[in-house]
Tab-separated table of C-alpha atoms in Angstrom:
chain	number	residue	atom	x	y	z
L	77	UNK	CA	62.398	124.988	129.189
L	78	UNK	CA	60.969	121.387	128.966
L	79	UNK	CA	59.332	122.152	125.561
L	80	UNK	CA	62.637	123.587	124.160
L	81	UNK	CA	64.661	120.323	125.333
L	82	UNK	CA	61.787	118.307	123.883
L	83	UNK	CA	61.950	120.174	120.622
L	84	UNK	CA	65.788	119.801	120.545
L	85	UNK	CA	65.615	116.195	121.059
L	86	UNK	CA	63.073	115.561	118.406
L	87	UNK	CA	65.149	117.590	115.986
L	88	UNK	CA	68.327	115.644	116.558
L	89	UNK	CA	66.395	112.369	116.297
L	90	UNK	CA	65.045	113.420	112.863
L	91	UNK	CA	68.490	114.577	111.656
L	92	UNK	CA	70.130	111.226	112.672
L	93	UNK	CA	67.388	109.036	111.162
L	94	UNK	CA	67.479	111.306	107.795
L	95	UNK	CA	71.323	111.080	107.734
L	96	UNK	CA	71.327	107.263	108.256
L	97	UNK	CA	68.775	106.932	105.474
L	98	UNK	CA	70.850	109.149	103.082
L	99	UNK	CA	74.060	107.192	104.007
L	100	UNK	CA	72.437	103.953	102.982
L	101	UNK	CA	71.057	105.340	99.810
L	102	UNK	CA	74.452	106.878	99.118
L	103	UNK	CA	75.961	103.399	99.471
L	104	UNK	CA	73.754	102.094	96.790
L	105	UNK	CA	74.910	104.463	94.273
L	106	UNK	CA	73.925	107.915	93.324
L	107	UNK	CA	70.243	108.680	92.230
L	108	UNK	CA	68.057	111.509	91.743
L	109	UNK	CA	66.133	110.043	94.794
L	110	UNK	CA	69.144	110.830	96.917
L	111	UNK	CA	69.108	114.351	96.128
L	112	UNK	CA	65.351	114.795	96.433
L	113	UNK	CA	65.483	112.840	99.838
L	114	UNK	CA	68.624	115.310	101.111
L	115	UNK	CA	66.211	118.069	100.138
L	116	UNK	CA	63.458	116.764	102.242
L	117	UNK	CA	65.568	116.106	105.352
L	118	UNK	CA	66.892	119.547	105.397
L	119	UNK	CA	63.456	120.812	105.162
L	120	UNK	CA	62.610	118.907	108.239
L	121	UNK	CA	65.869	119.947	110.188
L	122	UNK	CA	67.655	122.951	108.291
L	123	UNK	CA	69.711	123.679	111.324
L	124	UNK	CA	71.684	120.423	111.043
L	125	UNK	CA	75.294	120.932	110.127
L	126	UNK	CA	75.965	117.428	109.582
L	127	UNK	CA	72.964	117.138	107.027
L	128	UNK	CA	74.198	120.232	105.148
L	129	UNK	CA	77.563	118.688	104.820
L	130	UNK	CA	76.118	115.411	103.701
L	131	UNK	CA	74.019	117.185	101.002
L	132	UNK	CA	77.214	119.139	99.828
L	133	UNK	CA	78.849	115.793	99.264
L	134	UNK	CA	75.828	114.318	97.546
L	135	UNK	CA	75.575	117.443	95.079
L	136	UNK	CA	79.359	117.180	94.476
L	137	UNK	CA	78.826	113.590	93.357
L	138	UNK	CA	75.801	115.097	91.379
L	139	UNK	CA	78.080	117.410	89.362
L	140	UNK	CA	76.476	120.244	90.931
L	141	UNK	CA	79.496	121.924	92.624
L	142	UNK	CA	78.301	125.627	93.109
L	143	UNK	CA	75.049	124.161	94.723
L	144	UNK	CA	77.406	122.000	96.849
L	145	UNK	CA	79.668	125.134	97.810
L	146	UNK	CA	76.439	126.909	99.201
L	147	UNK	CA	75.659	123.757	101.326
L	148	UNK	CA	79.166	123.560	102.716
L	149	UNK	CA	78.909	127.437	103.356
L	150	UNK	CA	75.968	126.877	105.303
L	151	UNK	CA	77.647	123.825	107.055
L	152	UNK	CA	80.382	126.315	108.115
L	153	UNK	CA	78.010	128.801	109.640
L	154	UNK	CA	76.103	126.304	111.664
L	155	UNK	CA	79.418	124.489	112.906
L	156	UNK	CA	82.691	126.207	112.101
L	157	UNK	CA	84.539	123.318	113.775
L	158	UNK	CA	83.611	120.956	111.061
L	159	UNK	CA	86.934	121.501	109.351
L	160	UNK	CA	86.438	119.744	106.084
L	161	UNK	CA	83.438	121.883	105.368
L	162	UNK	CA	85.919	124.687	104.696
L	163	UNK	CA	88.134	122.588	102.463
L	164	UNK	CA	85.065	121.157	100.594
L	165	UNK	CA	83.889	124.587	99.820
L	166	UNK	CA	87.273	125.375	98.233
L	167	UNK	CA	87.386	122.230	96.229
L	168	UNK	CA	83.803	122.804	94.950
L	169	UNK	CA	84.296	126.427	93.729
L	170	UNK	CA	87.680	125.073	91.930
L	171	UNK	CA	85.872	122.119	90.453
L	172	UNK	CA	83.068	124.409	89.086
L	173	UNK	CA	85.766	126.810	87.477
L	174	UNK	CA	83.543	129.328	89.099
L	175	UNK	CA	83.858	132.512	86.806
L	176	UNK	CA	83.296	134.666	89.871
L	177	UNK	CA	86.447	133.259	91.149
L	178	UNK	CA	84.928	132.880	94.736
L	179	UNK	CA	87.440	130.306	95.647
L	180	UNK	CA	89.648	133.382	96.512
L	181	UNK	CA	87.052	134.431	98.992
L	182	UNK	CA	87.055	130.770	100.412
L	183	UNK	CA	90.875	130.877	100.845
L	184	UNK	CA	90.568	134.273	102.909
L	185	UNK	CA	88.142	132.633	105.047
L	186	UNK	CA	90.204	129.527	105.686
L	187	UNK	CA	93.021	131.877	106.616
L	188	UNK	CA	91.053	133.792	109.072
L	189	UNK	CA	89.174	130.716	110.577
L	190	UNK	CA	92.361	128.586	110.822
L	191	UNK	CA	95.259	131.099	111.530
L	192	UNK	CA	96.449	129.059	114.370
L	193	UNK	CA	96.175	125.687	112.285
L	194	UNK	CA	99.172	125.394	109.750
L	195	UNK	CA	98.306	121.848	108.728
L	196	UNK	CA	94.641	122.984	107.371
L	197	UNK	CA	96.520	126.253	105.755
L	198	UNK	CA	98.916	124.145	104.104
L	199	UNK	CA	96.212	121.675	102.998
L	200	UNK	CA	94.223	124.571	101.354
L	201	UNK	CA	97.320	125.343	99.496
L	202	UNK	CA	97.728	122.059	98.343
L	203	UNK	CA	94.119	121.840	96.899
L	204	UNK	CA	95.187	124.868	94.779
L	205	UNK	CA	98.097	123.084	93.650
L	206	UNK	CA	96.218	120.061	92.465
L	207	UNK	CA	93.588	122.335	90.696
L	208	UNK	CA	96.592	123.745	89.012
L	209	UNK	CA	95.633	127.271	90.169
L	210	UNK	CA	99.550	127.720	90.769
L	211	UNK	CA	99.573	131.652	90.498
L	212	UNK	CA	97.045	131.702	93.453
L	213	UNK	CA	98.762	129.135	95.303
L	214	UNK	CA	101.938	131.186	95.147
L	215	UNK	CA	100.259	134.345	96.244
L	216	UNK	CA	98.660	132.402	99.010
L	217	UNK	CA	101.797	130.892	100.382
L	218	UNK	CA	103.649	134.008	100.279
L	219	UNK	CA	100.851	135.940	101.926
L	220	UNK	CA	101.147	133.431	104.771
L	221	UNK	CA	104.784	134.352	105.011
L	222	UNK	CA	104.254	138.035	104.786
L	223	UNK	CA	101.482	138.046	107.414
L	224	UNK	CA	103.471	135.992	109.998
L	225	UNK	CA	101.407	132.977	110.212
L	226	UNK	CA	102.736	130.195	112.501
L	227	UNK	CA	105.197	127.700	111.318
L	228	UNK	CA	106.693	129.538	108.597
L	229	UNK	CA	109.055	126.744	107.359
L	230	UNK	CA	106.071	124.969	106.208
L	231	UNK	CA	105.233	127.542	103.703
L	232	UNK	CA	108.815	127.940	102.614
L	233	UNK	CA	108.693	124.310	101.944
L	234	UNK	CA	105.661	124.527	99.818
L	235	UNK	CA	107.080	127.363	97.833
L	236	UNK	CA	110.193	125.356	97.123
L	237	UNK	CA	108.155	122.416	96.223
L	238	UNK	CA	106.070	124.518	93.800
L	239	UNK	CA	109.146	126.365	92.201
L	240	UNK	CA	110.563	122.841	91.707
L	241	UNK	CA	107.214	121.543	89.951
L	242	UNK	CA	107.619	124.545	87.549
L	243	UNK	CA	111.345	123.776	87.039
L	244	UNK	CA	112.695	127.064	88.658
L	245	UNK	CA	115.500	125.365	90.371
L	246	UNK	CA	117.294	128.380	91.938
L	247	UNK	CA	114.097	129.703	93.538
L	248	UNK	CA	113.173	126.137	94.814
L	249	UNK	CA	116.613	125.773	96.301
L	250	UNK	CA	116.362	129.250	98.036
L	251	UNK	CA	113.047	128.305	99.798
L	252	UNK	CA	113.904	125.101	100.696
L	253	UNK	CA	117.118	126.275	102.384
L	254	UNK	CA	114.897	128.633	104.370
L	255	UNK	CA	112.747	125.932	105.318
L	256	UNK	CA	115.854	123.907	106.479
L	257	UNK	CA	117.008	126.722	108.743
L	258	UNK	CA	113.708	127.141	110.231
L	259	UNK	CA	113.125	123.381	110.899
L	260	UNK	CA	116.590	121.328	110.470
L	261	UNK	CA	114.714	118.302	111.808
L	262	UNK	CA	112.372	117.783	108.658
L	263	UNK	CA	113.484	114.762	106.540
L	264	UNK	CA	111.194	115.718	104.034
L	265	UNK	CA	112.892	119.041	103.302
L	266	UNK	CA	116.282	117.234	103.087
L	267	UNK	CA	114.663	114.771	100.744
L	268	UNK	CA	113.445	117.618	98.360
L	269	UNK	CA	116.834	119.439	98.605
L	270	UNK	CA	118.083	116.276	97.106
L	271	UNK	CA	115.545	116.443	94.358
L	272	UNK	CA	116.503	119.972	93.494
L	273	UNK	CA	120.212	119.292	93.382
L	274	UNK	CA	119.470	116.253	91.174
L	275	UNK	CA	117.479	118.310	88.819
L	276	UNK	CA	120.248	120.838	88.722
L	277	UNK	CA	122.558	117.912	87.564
L	278	UNK	CA	124.759	117.710	90.801
L	279	UNK	CA	124.277	114.196	91.984
L	280	UNK	CA	127.036	114.648	94.747
L	281	UNK	CA	124.873	117.071	96.650
L	282	UNK	CA	121.683	115.234	95.713
L	283	UNK	CA	122.950	111.754	97.049
L	284	UNK	CA	124.194	113.394	100.223
L	285	UNK	CA	120.656	115.152	100.990
L	286	UNK	CA	118.898	111.876	100.172
L	287	UNK	CA	121.158	109.950	102.450
L	288	UNK	CA	120.718	112.458	105.340
L	289	UNK	CA	116.946	112.260	104.726
L	290	UNK	CA	116.908	108.456	105.184
L	291	UNK	CA	119.087	108.822	108.291
L	292	UNK	CA	116.472	111.054	109.722
L	293	UNK	CA	113.688	108.578	109.008
L	294	UNK	CA	112.247	109.705	105.706
L	295	UNK	CA	109.698	107.640	103.996
L	296	UNK	CA	108.099	108.014	100.776
L	297	UNK	CA	104.894	109.724	100.965
L	298	UNK	CA	102.389	111.035	98.534
L	299	UNK	CA	104.359	114.196	98.247
L	300	UNK	CA	101.609	116.265	96.504
L	301	UNK	CA	99.035	115.552	99.034
L	302	UNK	CA	100.661	115.134	102.503
L	303	UNK	CA	101.286	118.039	105.106
L	304	UNK	CA	105.038	118.262	105.653
L	305	UNK	CA	106.519	116.832	108.584
């Protein structure tokens, strides 16, 4: 038992030392030395989730997204609670424009792992939207509703937002009204209802919803990136 504890202590010490060195090199700017050093660090401590995660980030910066995705997947296996590793893997596959469409598998794993975490589920959908994977994003948010994931108003809101982005005003309005019914306290939903009515040319309704949103404490967020509140 003492030998095991000693081994764990030494491994953790090596991992921290390597990680500190990698972070210092990374602060100095990307270089081939950084990739080589990250490989050497993992050889010394392959079971370190944080080192695998850091190597994934380094590989992304080196424009090697598929290799980065593998590092993030390994991170998930070692420590499923490192939430951003799941999102980073999705980003890597999308950035790589992976012909095998492995971002779909990544999405399914996120749904399973974070079935009780609507903020992470919504963030995964946001990533799809930012990558202009609109058909996959529509399919994804609809599946969250069909499969009764928690906080359904969020997914109605996201669908409404997406329909607005593709200028399908009536569908956008329908989804936002459903979101409003499920969560009448969300100022963001009221604001987007105002945006849809404005797009439809009804400024009277638009101004009313904008005013309601402000009265409810609405502040201007980065709407394409933030989780609705």
